[in-house]
mmCIF file of C-alpha atoms in Angstrom:
data_model
loop_
_atom_site.group_PDB
_atom_site.id
_atom_site.type_symbol
_atom_site.label_atom_id
_atom_site.label_comp_id
_atom_site.label_asym_id
_atom_site.label_seq_id
_atom_site.Cartn_x
_atom_site.Cartn_y
_atom_site.Cartn_z
ATOM 1 C CA MET U 959 -0.150 -0.368 0.006
ATOM 2 C CA ARG U 960 2.508 2.382 1.329
ATOM 3 C CA LYS U 961 5.055 1.631 -2.571
ATOM 4 C CA LEU U 962 1.560 2.622 -4.164
ATOM 5 C CA ILE U 963 0.770 5.817 -2.500
ATOM 6 C CA CYS U 964 5.008 6.795 -3.492
ATOM 7 C CA LEU U 965 4.122 5.651 -6.561
ATOM 8 C CA VAL U 966 1.369 7.933 -7.445
ATOM 9 C CA MET U 967 2.942 10.671 -5.394
ATOM 10 C CA VAL U 968 6.004 10.520 -8.094
ATOM 11 C CA LEU U 969 3.763 10.340 -10.805
ATOM 12 C CA VAL U 970 1.298 13.264 -9.501
ATOM 13 C CA THR U 971 4.849 14.836 -9.188
ATOM 14 C CA ALA U 972 5.921 14.015 -12.690
ATOM 15 C CA LEU U 973 3.115 14.659 -14.436
ATOM 16 C CA THR U 974 2.338 18.547 -12.566
ATOM 17 C CA ALA U 975 6.406 18.870 -13.819
ATOM 18 C CA VAL U 976 5.312 18.782 -17.218
ATOM 19 C CA VAL U 977 1.946 20.253 -17.593
ATOM 20 C CA TRP U 978 4.325 23.276 -15.853
ATOM 21 C CA THR U 979 6.401 23.018 -18.267
ATOM 22 C CA ALA U 980 4.488 22.543 -21.399
ATOM 23 C CA SER U 981 2.218 25.894 -20.076
ATOM 24 C CA ALA U 982 5.882 27.922 -19.540
ATOM 25 C CA GLU U 983 6.714 26.438 -23.417
ATOM 26 C CA ILE U 984 3.578 27.504 -25.121
ATOM 27 C CA SER U 985 1.956 30.058 -23.179
ATOM 28 C CA PRO U 986 1.289 33.191 -25.754
ATOM 29 C CA LEU U 987 4.515 36.381 -26.167
ATOM 30 C CA SER U 988 1.317 38.191 -28.279
ATOM 31 C CA SER U 989 0.558 41.229 -26.070
ATOM 32 C CA GLU U 990 -2.966 41.691 -24.417
ATOM 33 C CA VAL U 991 -2.229 45.252 -25.082
ATOM 34 C CA PHE U 992 0.306 46.742 -27.856
ATOM 35 C CA HIS U 993 -1.626 46.340 -31.590
ATOM 36 C CA ARG U 994 1.831 47.161 -32.951
ATOM 37 C CA ALA U 995 5.016 48.948 -32.065
ATOM 38 C CA SER U 996 7.933 50.830 -34.090
ATOM 39 C CA VAL U 997 11.237 52.347 -34.077
ATOM 40 C CA SER U 998 12.401 54.013 -37.418
ATOM 41 C CA CYS U 999 16.090 56.273 -38.158
ATOM 42 C CA SER U 1000 16.201 59.113 -40.074
ATOM 43 C CA SER U 1001 19.355 61.318 -40.316
ATOM 44 C CA GLY U 1002 19.825 60.410 -36.680
ATOM 45 C CA THR U 1003 15.951 61.841 -35.808
ATOM 46 C CA ALA U 1004 14.133 58.665 -34.685
ATOM 47 C CA THR U 1005 10.292 58.365 -34.660
ATOM 48 C CA PHE U 1006 8.500 55.018 -32.200
ATOM 49 C CA SER U 1007 5.178 54.652 -32.827
ATOM 50 C CA ALA U 1008 2.758 52.774 -31.256
ATOM 51 C CA ARG U 1009 -1.356 51.110 -30.643
ATOM 52 C CA VAL U 1010 -2.816 49.818 -28.065
ATOM 53 C CA ASN U 1011 -6.023 48.054 -27.839
ATOM 54 C CA ILE U 1012 -6.751 49.118 -24.862
ATOM 55 C CA GLN U 1013 -7.373 53.289 -23.014
ATOM 56 C CA CYS U 1014 -3.951 52.810 -21.406
ATOM 57 C CA SER U 1015 -3.002 55.838 -18.338
ATOM 58 C CA SER U 1016 0.646 55.597 -20.122
ATOM 59 C CA ILE U 1017 2.402 54.733 -23.251
ATOM 60 C CA SER U 1018 6.238 55.098 -22.503
ATOM 61 C CA VAL U 1019 9.623 53.932 -24.247
ATOM 62 C CA THR U 1020 11.322 52.846 -21.075
ATOM 63 C CA SER U 1021 14.820 51.964 -22.378
ATOM 64 C CA CYS U 1022 16.619 52.830 -25.992
ATOM 65 C CA THR U 1023 19.648 51.534 -26.730
ATOM 66 C CA LEU U 1024 21.532 52.614 -29.421
ATOM 67 C CA GLN U 1025 23.624 49.092 -31.366
ATOM 68 C CA LYS U 1026 26.393 49.383 -33.999
ATOM 69 C CA PHE U 1027 27.435 46.292 -36.540
ATOM 70 C CA GLU U 1028 30.892 45.869 -36.313
ATOM 71 C CA ASN U 1029 33.680 42.924 -37.437
ATOM 72 C CA GLY U 1030 29.985 41.446 -38.817
ATOM 73 C CA SER U 1031 28.011 41.077 -35.642
ATOM 74 C CA TRP U 1032 25.659 44.111 -33.504
ATOM 75 C CA VAL U 1033 27.231 45.217 -30.459
ATOM 76 C CA PHE U 1034 26.811 48.123 -27.925
ATOM 77 C CA ALA U 1035 26.783 51.331 -28.780
ATOM 78 C CA ALA U 1036 24.788 53.618 -26.664
ATOM 79 C CA THR U 1037 22.332 54.064 -24.387
ATOM 80 C CA LEU U 1038 19.682 56.116 -25.460
ATOM 81 C CA ALA U 1039 17.979 58.948 -23.648
ATOM 82 C CA THR U 1040 14.402 58.219 -24.102
ATOM 83 C CA PRO U 1041 11.183 60.126 -25.602
ATOM 84 C CA GLU U 1042 8.781 61.963 -22.963
ATOM 85 C CA SER U 1043 5.522 59.573 -22.369
ATOM 86 C CA LYS U 1044 2.206 59.880 -22.903
ATOM 87 C CA SER U 1045 -1.538 60.363 -21.037
ATOM 88 C CA ASN U 1046 -4.262 58.816 -21.281
ATOM 89 C CA THR U 1047 -3.766 57.711 -24.972
ATOM 90 C CA TYR U 1048 -4.326 54.665 -27.329
ATOM 91 C CA THR U 1049 -1.229 55.925 -29.717
ATOM 92 C CA TYR U 1050 2.253 56.576 -29.477
ATOM 93 C CA PHE U 1051 4.166 59.170 -31.619
ATOM 94 C CA THR U 1052 7.058 60.765 -31.149
ATOM 95 C CA THR U 1053 10.517 61.594 -32.325
ATOM 96 C CA LYS U 1054 14.043 62.444 -30.552
ATOM 97 C CA ASP U 1055 17.203 63.471 -32.463
ATOM 98 C CA TYR U 1056 20.255 61.120 -31.800
ATOM 99 C CA SER U 1057 22.714 62.336 -34.190
ATOM 100 C CA SER U 1058 24.959 63.090 -31.222
ATOM 101 C CA SER U 1059 25.404 60.200 -29.954
ATOM 102 C CA MET U 1060 26.441 58.975 -34.105
ATOM 103 C CA SER U 1061 28.930 58.705 -36.265
ATOM 104 C CA THR U 1062 29.732 59.009 -39.821
ATOM 105 C CA GLY U 1063 29.918 56.306 -41.578
ATOM 106 C CA VAL U 1064 28.671 53.913 -39.423
ATOM 107 C CA THR U 1065 25.541 51.161 -39.537
ATOM 108 C CA TYR U 1066 23.447 51.315 -36.515
ATOM 109 C CA ARG U 1067 20.509 49.961 -35.846
ATOM 110 C CA ILE U 1068 17.692 51.036 -32.376
ATOM 111 C CA LYS U 1069 16.665 48.826 -29.954
ATOM 112 C CA ALA U 1070 13.166 50.144 -27.971
ATOM 113 C CA THR U 1071 11.425 48.720 -24.990
ATOM 114 C CA PHE U 1072 7.481 50.227 -24.936
ATOM 115 C CA GLU U 1073 5.707 49.978 -21.669
ATOM 116 C CA ALA U 1074 1.476 50.737 -21.219
ATOM 117 C CA GLY U 1075 -1.123 48.986 -19.381
ATOM 118 C CA GLY U 1076 1.003 46.427 -17.760
ATOM 119 C CA ASP U 1077 2.346 45.021 -20.843
ATOM 120 C CA SER U 1078 5.895 45.934 -22.923
ATOM 121 C CA VAL U 1079 7.297 44.604 -26.304
ATOM 122 C CA THR U 1080 10.744 45.062 -27.599
ATOM 123 C CA THR U 1081 11.163 46.244 -31.418
ATOM 124 C CA THR U 1082 14.519 47.265 -32.644
ATOM 125 C CA SER U 1083 14.755 49.564 -35.992
ATOM 126 C CA LYS U 1084 16.055 49.250 -39.484
ATOM 127 C CA SER U 1085 19.665 49.610 -39.670
ATOM 128 C CA PHE U 1086 20.999 52.311 -40.884
ATOM 129 C CA THR U 1087 24.273 54.014 -41.642
ATOM 130 C CA TYR U 1088 23.959 57.428 -40.371
ATOM 131 C CA MET I 422 -0.556 29.840 -46.973
ATOM 132 C CA CYS I 423 1.035 32.575 -49.186
ATOM 133 C CA ALA I 424 3.997 33.997 -48.137
ATOM 134 C CA HIS I 425 4.815 36.917 -50.726
ATOM 135 C CA THR I 426 3.420 40.284 -50.337
ATOM 136 C CA PRO I 427 1.063 40.869 -53.069
ATOM 137 C CA GLN I 428 1.604 44.132 -53.764
ATOM 138 C CA LYS I 429 5.585 43.652 -54.538
ATOM 139 C CA PHE I 430 3.300 41.293 -57.120
ATOM 140 C CA GLN I 431 1.407 44.906 -57.963
ATOM 141 C CA GLU I 432 4.583 46.510 -58.057
ATOM 142 C CA LEU I 433 5.755 43.885 -61.071
ATOM 143 C CA VAL I 434 2.526 44.374 -63.116
ATOM 144 C CA GLU I 435 2.983 48.451 -63.449
ATOM 145 C CA LEU I 436 7.029 47.620 -63.767
ATOM 146 C CA GLN I 437 5.825 45.554 -67.051
ATOM 147 C CA GLU I 438 3.125 48.192 -68.248
ATOM 148 C CA ASN I 439 5.281 51.467 -68.084
ATOM 149 C CA TYR I 440 7.881 48.834 -70.127
ATOM 150 C CA GLU I 441 5.014 47.971 -72.378
ATOM 151 C CA LYS I 442 4.368 51.384 -72.496
ATOM 152 C CA GLY I 443 7.382 52.504 -73.595
ATOM 153 C CA ARG I 444 7.870 54.673 -70.259
ATOM 154 C CA ILE I 445 10.937 52.371 -69.171
ATOM 155 C CA ASP I 446 13.370 50.428 -71.563
ATOM 156 C CA ARG I 447 14.201 46.669 -71.143
ATOM 157 C CA GLU I 448 17.681 47.278 -69.497
ATOM 158 C CA THR I 449 16.174 49.103 -66.994
ATOM 159 C CA VAL I 450 13.238 46.840 -65.947
ATOM 160 C CA SER I 451 16.032 43.839 -66.418
ATOM 161 C CA ASP I 452 18.481 46.125 -63.933
ATOM 162 C CA LEU I 453 15.312 46.196 -61.747
ATOM 163 C CA MET I 454 14.730 42.590 -62.011
ATOM 164 C CA GLU I 455 18.854 42.410 -60.696
ATOM 165 C CA MET I 456 18.565 44.641 -58.595
ATOM 166 C CA ALA I 457 15.940 43.135 -56.505
ATOM 167 C CA ILE I 458 16.664 39.609 -57.301
ATOM 168 C CA ASP I 459 19.883 40.576 -56.051
ATOM 169 C CA ALA I 460 18.658 41.636 -52.583
ATOM 170 C CA GLU I 461 17.014 38.269 -52.240
ATOM 171 C CA LEU I 462 19.911 36.285 -52.447
ATOM 172 C CA THR I 463 21.343 38.158 -49.505
ATOM 173 C CA LYS I 464 19.025 37.033 -47.431
ATOM 174 C CA ALA I 465 19.578 33.862 -45.388
ATOM 175 C CA ASP I 466 18.573 31.186 -47.528
ATOM 176 C CA VAL I 467 15.200 30.465 -45.010
ATOM 177 C CA GLU I 468 14.324 34.184 -45.921
ATOM 178 C CA ILE I 469 14.436 33.713 -49.194
ATOM 179 C CA ASP I 470 11.191 34.353 -51.955
ATOM 180 C CA ASN I 471 11.021 31.978 -54.347
ATOM 181 C CA ALA I 472 7.880 32.279 -55.597
ATOM 182 C CA TRP I 473 8.905 36.033 -55.480
ATOM 183 C CA LEU I 474 11.838 35.309 -56.972
ATOM 184 C CA ASN I 475 10.332 33.525 -59.861
ATOM 185 C CA ALA I 476 8.287 36.276 -60.411
ATOM 186 C CA CYS I 477 11.723 38.918 -60.762
ATOM 187 C CA ILE I 478 13.424 35.696 -63.009
ATOM 188 C CA ASP I 479 9.972 35.552 -65.695
ATOM 189 C CA LEU I 480 9.699 39.505 -66.173
ATOM 190 C CA MET I 481 13.438 39.262 -67.088
ATOM 191 C CA ALA I 482 12.616 36.691 -69.242
ATOM 192 C CA TYR I 483 9.279 38.576 -70.569
ATOM 193 C CA VAL I 484 11.625 41.824 -71.659
ATOM 194 C CA ASP I 485 14.795 39.625 -72.410
ATOM 195 C CA HIS I 486 12.525 37.559 -74.912
ATOM 196 C CA ALA I 487 13.151 39.246 -77.724
ATOM 197 C CA ASP I 488 16.332 38.380 -77.159
ATOM 198 C CA LEU I 489 14.949 34.925 -76.013
ATOM 199 C CA GLU I 490 13.556 34.857 -79.507
ATOM 200 C CA GLN I 491 17.007 34.764 -81.165
ATOM 201 C CA ALA I 492 18.881 33.378 -78.928
ATOM 202 C CA SER I 493 20.502 29.649 -79.318
ATOM 203 C CA GLU I 494 18.747 26.227 -77.425
ATOM 204 C CA GLN I 495 21.227 26.585 -75.078
ATOM 205 C CA HIS I 496 20.622 29.940 -74.657
ATOM 206 C CA ARG I 497 16.411 29.397 -74.292
ATOM 207 C CA THR I 498 17.369 26.246 -71.612
ATOM 208 C CA THR I 499 19.579 27.894 -69.080
ATOM 209 C CA TRP I 500 16.319 30.448 -68.701
ATOM 210 C CA LYS I 501 14.440 27.049 -68.322
ATOM 211 C CA VAL I 502 17.256 25.989 -65.085
ATOM 212 C CA ILE I 503 16.790 29.651 -63.713
ATOM 213 C CA ARG I 504 13.445 29.956 -63.524
ATOM 214 C CA THR I 505 13.142 25.827 -62.470
ATOM 215 C CA GLY I 506 16.006 25.902 -60.690
ATOM 216 C CA ILE I 507 16.234 28.900 -58.198
ATOM 217 C CA ARG I 508 19.314 28.153 -56.651
ATOM 218 C CA LYS I 509 21.130 31.141 -54.581
ATOM 219 C CA GLU I 510 24.566 29.966 -55.881
ATOM 220 C CA ARG I 511 23.500 28.726 -59.565
ATOM 221 C CA TRP I 512 22.110 32.270 -59.943
ATOM 222 C CA ARG I 513 24.757 34.305 -58.295
ATOM 223 C CA LYS I 514 27.179 32.137 -60.695
ATOM 224 C CA HIS I 515 25.301 33.152 -63.673
ATOM 225 C CA THR I 516 24.983 36.569 -63.356
ATOM 226 C CA ARG I 517 27.827 37.388 -61.526
ATOM 227 C CA THR I 518 29.752 38.519 -64.092
ATOM 228 C CA ILE I 519 26.686 40.567 -66.631
ATOM 229 C CA GLY I 520 24.610 41.488 -64.460
ATOM 230 C CA ARG I 521 26.768 43.205 -62.198
ATOM 231 C CA THR I 522 27.909 45.132 -65.154
ATOM 232 C CA ALA I 523 25.266 45.906 -66.630
ATOM 233 C CA CYS I 524 23.355 47.230 -63.394
ATOM 234 C CA ALA I 525 26.690 49.359 -62.860
ATOM 235 C CA VAL I 526 26.285 50.757 -66.434
ATOM 236 C CA ALA I 527 22.522 51.442 -66.253
ATOM 237 C CA CYS I 528 22.604 53.201 -62.148
ATOM 238 C CA ALA I 529 25.734 55.331 -64.406
ATOM 239 C CA VAL I 530 23.127 56.611 -67.268
ATOM 240 C CA LEU I 531 20.909 56.935 -64.419
ATOM 241 C CA VAL I 532 23.296 59.331 -62.497
ATOM 242 C CA ILE I 533 24.432 61.239 -65.296
ATOM 243 C CA THR I 534 21.130 61.630 -66.607
ATOM 244 C CA GLY I 535 19.598 62.862 -63.387
ATOM 245 C CA VAL I 536 16.661 60.045 -63.814
ATOM 246 C CA SER I 537 14.983 58.596 -60.636
ATOM 247 C CA ILE I 538 13.583 55.132 -61.096
ATOM 248 C CA SER I 539 12.209 53.890 -57.381
ATOM 249 C CA TRP I 540 11.165 50.937 -56.643
ATOM 250 C CA ARG I 541 9.661 50.544 -52.857
ATOM 251 C CA TRP I 542 7.714 47.411 -51.034
ATOM 252 C CA PHE I 543 6.674 46.318 -47.603
ATOM 253 C CA ARG I 544 8.274 42.477 -47.263
ATOM 254 C CA PRO I 545 6.576 40.559 -44.388
ATOM 255 C CA SER I 546 8.416 38.620 -41.381
ATOM 256 C CA GLN I 547 7.432 36.241 -38.908
ATOM 257 C CA SER I 548 9.396 36.149 -35.212
ATOM 258 C CA THR I 549 10.924 32.702 -34.410
ATOM 259 C CA ASP I 550 8.344 32.055 -32.288
ATOM 260 C CA GLU I 551 5.685 33.533 -34.350
ATOM 261 C CA GLN I 552 4.545 35.784 -31.921
ATOM 262 C CA VAL I 553 5.079 38.831 -33.830
ATOM 263 C CA TYR I 554 4.848 40.199 -37.665
ATOM 264 C CA THR I 555 6.707 43.026 -39.385
ATOM 265 C CA LEU I 556 6.939 44.575 -41.846
ATOM 266 C CA THR I 557 9.797 45.836 -43.307
ATOM 267 C CA GLY I 558 10.436 49.415 -46.085
ATOM 268 C CA GLU I 559 12.568 47.658 -48.683
ATOM 269 C CA GLN I 560 13.647 50.530 -51.046
ATOM 270 C CA ILE I 561 15.649 49.840 -54.990
ATOM 271 C CA GLN I 562 17.060 53.197 -56.042
ATOM 272 C CA LEU I 563 18.489 53.986 -59.234
ATOM 273 C CA GLY I 564 19.728 57.315 -60.163
ATOM 274 C CA ALA I 565 19.397 60.698 -58.111
ATOM 275 C CA ASP I 566 18.657 59.750 -54.174
ATOM 276 C CA GLN I 567 14.956 60.844 -53.205
ATOM 277 C CA ARG I 568 15.134 59.727 -49.795
ATOM 278 C CA ALA I 569 13.323 61.447 -47.648
ATOM 279 C CA THR I 570 15.831 63.580 -44.649
ATOM 280 C CA ALA I 571 14.424 64.097 -41.129
ATOM 281 C CA ALA I 572 14.481 67.117 -39.683
ATOM 282 C CA GLN I 573 17.352 67.447 -36.554
ATOM 283 C CA GLY I 574 15.275 67.630 -33.498
ATOM 284 C CA ASP I 575 11.983 67.168 -36.178
ATOM 285 C CA THR I 576 8.473 67.460 -33.557
ATOM 286 C CA PRO I 577 6.206 65.595 -34.678
ATOM 287 C CA LEU I 578 2.519 67.250 -34.433
ATOM 288 C CA GLU I 579 -0.781 65.961 -33.471
ATOM 289 C CA CYS I 580 -4.530 66.741 -33.338
ATOM 290 C CA HIS I 581 -7.243 64.115 -31.050
ATOM 291 C CA THR I 582 -10.543 65.126 -33.180
ATOM 292 C CA THR I 583 -13.952 63.565 -33.688
ATOM 293 C CA SER I 584 -14.636 65.872 -36.970
ATOM 294 C CA LEU I 585 -13.501 64.400 -39.458
ATOM 295 C CA GLN I 586 -13.195 68.173 -40.739
ATOM 296 C CA GLU I 587 -10.605 69.101 -38.677
ATOM 297 C CA LEU I 588 -8.676 65.298 -39.548
ATOM 298 C CA CYS I 589 -9.182 66.275 -43.228
ATOM 299 C CA ASP I 590 -6.840 70.066 -42.282
ATOM 300 C CA PHE I 591 -4.539 68.718 -40.313
ATOM 301 C CA ILE I 592 -3.740 66.222 -42.413
ATOM 302 C CA GLY I 593 -4.201 67.645 -45.694
ATOM 303 C CA TYR I 594 -6.546 65.419 -47.249
ATOM 304 C CA ILE I 595 -9.180 63.236 -47.018
ATOM 305 C CA PRO I 596 -7.941 59.810 -45.695
ATOM 306 C CA PRO I 597 -9.146 55.690 -46.582
ATOM 307 C CA MET I 598 -11.883 55.475 -44.122
ATOM 308 C CA PRO I 599 -14.724 52.257 -42.816
ATOM 309 C CA SER I 600 -17.584 53.182 -43.885
ATOM 310 C CA TRP I 601 -18.424 50.131 -42.050
ATOM 311 C CA THR I 602 -18.777 49.323 -37.710
ATOM 312 C CA PRO I 603 -20.388 46.300 -36.587
ATOM 313 C CA GLU I 604 -23.169 46.945 -34.908
ATOM 314 C CA GLY I 605 -23.220 48.908 -31.368
ATOM 315 C CA TRP I 606 -19.267 50.547 -32.253
ATOM 316 C CA ILE I 607 -19.638 54.381 -32.475
ATOM 317 C CA LEU I 608 -16.501 56.939 -33.138
ATOM 318 C CA LYS I 609 -14.445 57.332 -29.941
ATOM 319 C CA GLU I 610 -11.620 60.048 -31.476
ATOM 320 C CA TYR I 611 -9.899 60.343 -34.954
ATOM 321 C CA ALA I 612 -5.835 60.518 -33.837
ATOM 322 C CA ALA I 613 -3.386 61.943 -36.095
ATOM 323 C CA SER I 614 0.121 62.264 -35.881
ATOM 324 C CA SER I 615 2.822 63.139 -38.128
ATOM 325 C CA ASN I 616 6.159 64.670 -38.865
ATOM 326 C CA GLU I 617 8.579 65.183 -41.672
ATOM 327 C CA THR I 618 8.917 61.563 -43.067
ATOM 328 C CA MET I 619 5.597 59.700 -41.533
ATOM 329 C CA GLN I 620 2.409 59.920 -40.759
ATOM 330 C CA ASN I 621 -0.183 57.732 -39.431
ATOM 331 C CA VAL I 622 -3.979 57.978 -39.037
ATOM 332 C CA THR I 623 -6.071 56.139 -36.457
ATOM 333 C CA MET I 624 -9.121 56.197 -36.113
ATOM 334 C CA ILE I 625 -10.455 54.554 -32.860
ATOM 335 C CA TYR I 626 -14.316 52.679 -31.938
ATOM 336 C CA GLU I 627 -15.538 51.976 -28.859
ATOM 337 C CA LYS I 628 -18.849 49.865 -27.901
ATOM 338 C CA ALA I 629 -20.502 49.730 -24.245
ATOM 339 C CA GLY I 630 -19.348 47.283 -22.004
ATOM 340 C CA THR I 631 -15.700 46.411 -23.919
ATOM 341 C CA SER I 632 -12.280 47.915 -22.914
ATOM 342 C CA TYR I 633 -10.773 46.729 -25.951
ATOM 343 C CA ILE I 634 -11.225 49.089 -28.795
ATOM 344 C CA LEU I 635 -11.716 48.265 -32.971
ATOM 345 C CA ALA I 636 -9.453 50.775 -34.830
ATOM 346 C CA TYR I 637 -8.476 51.277 -38.372
ATOM 347 C CA ASP I 638 -4.664 52.286 -38.370
ATOM 348 C CA PHE I 639 -2.984 54.277 -41.168
ATOM 349 C CA THR I 640 0.318 55.067 -41.474
ATOM 350 C CA GLN I 641 2.176 56.573 -44.398
ATOM 351 C CA THR I 642 5.860 57.260 -45.262
ATOM 352 C CA ASN I 643 7.313 58.784 -47.657
ATOM 353 C CA ASP I 644 10.733 56.666 -46.578
ATOM 354 C CA VAL I 645 9.589 53.305 -46.996
ATOM 355 C CA ALA I 646 13.190 52.309 -46.609
ATOM 356 C CA SER I 647 13.624 53.348 -42.844
ATOM 357 C CA LEU I 648 10.281 52.125 -41.659
ATOM 358 C CA SER I 649 9.829 48.895 -39.930
ATOM 359 C CA THR I 650 6.457 47.741 -37.719
ATOM 360 C CA ASP I 651 5.798 44.951 -35.859
ATOM 361 C CA TYR I 652 1.927 43.046 -35.164
ATOM 362 C CA TYR I 653 1.715 41.293 -31.867
ATOM 363 C CA GLN I 654 -0.038 38.052 -33.144
ATOM 364 C CA ASP I 655 -0.523 34.864 -30.940
ATOM 365 C CA ASP I 656 0.538 32.802 -33.948
ATOM 366 C CA THR I 657 1.156 33.119 -37.957
ATOM 367 C CA GLY I 658 -1.721 34.041 -40.085
ATOM 368 C CA GLU I 659 -2.787 34.195 -43.440
ATOM 369 C CA TYR I 660 -3.301 35.707 -46.810
ATOM 370 C CA ILE I 661 -7.289 36.380 -48.162
ATOM 371 C CA GLN I 662 -7.310 37.790 -50.715
ATOM 372 C CA LEU I 663 -10.465 40.141 -49.867
ATOM 373 C CA ARG I 664 -10.715 42.146 -53.916
ATOM 374 C CA ASP I 665 -8.683 41.916 -56.499
ATOM 375 C CA ASP I 666 -6.142 45.190 -55.788
ATOM 376 C CA LEU I 667 -6.525 43.667 -51.071
ATOM 377 C CA TYR I 668 -4.440 41.321 -50.306
ATOM 378 C CA VAL I 669 -4.883 41.669 -46.436
ATOM 379 C CA TYR I 670 -2.721 39.370 -43.450
ATOM 380 C CA LEU I 671 -4.985 37.943 -40.847
ATOM 381 C CA ALA I 672 -3.850 36.847 -37.894
ATOM 382 C CA THR I 673 -5.631 37.285 -34.047
ATOM 383 C CA ASN I 674 -3.487 38.623 -31.045
ATOM 384 C CA MET I 675 -5.196 37.448 -27.667
ATOM 385 C CA ASP I 676 -7.973 35.540 -29.856
ATOM 386 C CA GLN I 677 -8.663 38.676 -31.507
ATOM 387 C CA PRO I 678 -8.759 38.872 -35.154
ATOM 388 C CA CYS I 679 -6.153 41.773 -37.092
ATOM 389 C CA ALA I 680 -6.049 42.091 -40.544
ATOM 390 C CA VAL I 681 -2.808 44.159 -41.863
ATOM 391 C CA TRP I 682 -1.781 45.411 -45.311
ATOM 392 C CA SER I 683 0.402 47.728 -47.822
ATOM 393 C CA THR I 684 0.747 49.756 -50.444
ATOM 394 C CA ALA I 685 4.146 50.912 -51.757
ATOM 395 C CA ASN I 686 4.333 53.730 -49.476
ATOM 396 C CA SER I 687 1.521 52.921 -46.480
ATOM 397 C CA ILE I 688 0.842 50.254 -44.838
ATOM 398 C CA SER I 689 -2.647 49.439 -43.120
ATOM 399 C CA SER I 690 -3.775 47.459 -40.295
ATOM 400 C CA ALA I 691 -7.792 47.212 -38.164
ATOM 401 C CA SER I 692 -8.491 45.018 -35.053
ATOM 402 C CA GLY I 693 -11.088 45.005 -32.632
ATOM 403 C CA PRO I 694 -13.116 42.209 -30.471
ATOM 404 C CA ILE I 695 -14.769 41.546 -33.072
ATOM 405 C CA THR I 696 -15.733 38.339 -35.797
ATOM 406 C CA GLN I 697 -13.452 37.616 -38.445
ATOM 407 C CA GLU I 698 -16.089 38.089 -40.743
ATOM 408 C CA GLU I 699 -16.585 41.037 -39.213
ATOM 409 C CA LEU I 700 -13.391 42.849 -39.252
ATOM 410 C CA ILE I 701 -13.285 41.916 -42.856
ATOM 411 C CA THR I 702 -17.060 43.528 -43.813
ATOM 412 C CA PHE I 703 -15.132 47.023 -41.227
ATOM 413 C CA VAL I 704 -11.469 46.237 -43.766
ATOM 414 C CA LEU I 705 -13.647 45.994 -47.323
ATOM 415 C CA SER I 706 -15.623 49.284 -46.386
ATOM 416 C CA ILE I 707 -12.774 51.277 -46.221
ATOM 417 C CA ARG I 708 -12.623 53.647 -49.421
#
């Protein structure tokens, strides 16, 4: 009887672990809040744009990083100041000049994290040569 | 599922029409195709759009038809091999010398004459986890560089209104907009933003009892090559042709349907807590 209880406990534990692992793997990463997000850069000026599915008390860019293409891979170049946040809105659209962080002839891309309604998404710009 | 951007193919049709009407010569079309093929082949193998390559090669073959008529049997066979094979290395070997020389000559002629031919489209891609659908602007430019430049420190202008007149005054034209919404959905506001290179117009609809919105987004840019937009989704969606001139990418995000489509210089999308059929009707009503 004791062996049977042990066996059942082991099976339940194992099954729980399997279910937990599986659910962790398939949990949707799609955003409940964000519909779209983008960051683009032209002549050193970045344009941030996003649209959410529900009204959010605030939409903001919480982190912004400049990466440069060096020796065949992307490496950290600089931490950029984040643009201002927007309140009580569904859309976010702003620009910020980062030309002072860039050197002529270097290929860059910008990685930005948007946050709204407790959700966050990270998006990367197309690469561009300043 | 169709894995290409239909707009790209529309561009090919327009290019062919321009060639047939004598607006663009054979060499230019051929060189444009050469560049498009070259651009495609610089991608990782898994990202190469074979349908797109086939279409470009077919157009090249079409404009080269007169030459091929007089060409040897071996030359014609070579074309067949290219069209059916679509193998990166094979294509590179075949075109490297002749094609690139022709491209260089064509570019030089265009630069000297000051003529500019620009070819733009949005290339779709999926993230490896299929949770993000991205439209990335691509541009092939022959001749003078007409690319827009953003003003330094450019401050965007914004407009939030319920007045269509105010929206039109702000953006300077009557935007495409839906003429139908599902029952119970009413306009909450028009939101528009613009800077030197980009303009966003969002039409937001609300319904009593739901915090989610139904929205139509329209983004227009004069710098296609710099734009890349991520759309969030539950899984890879599918392309559906809604009209002769309208292919949309349909997916869901948190089980809510969303549609994304593009033209040569704009991206549009619509989403909301409605059925897919309602979303399609909503999209079809946008004119």
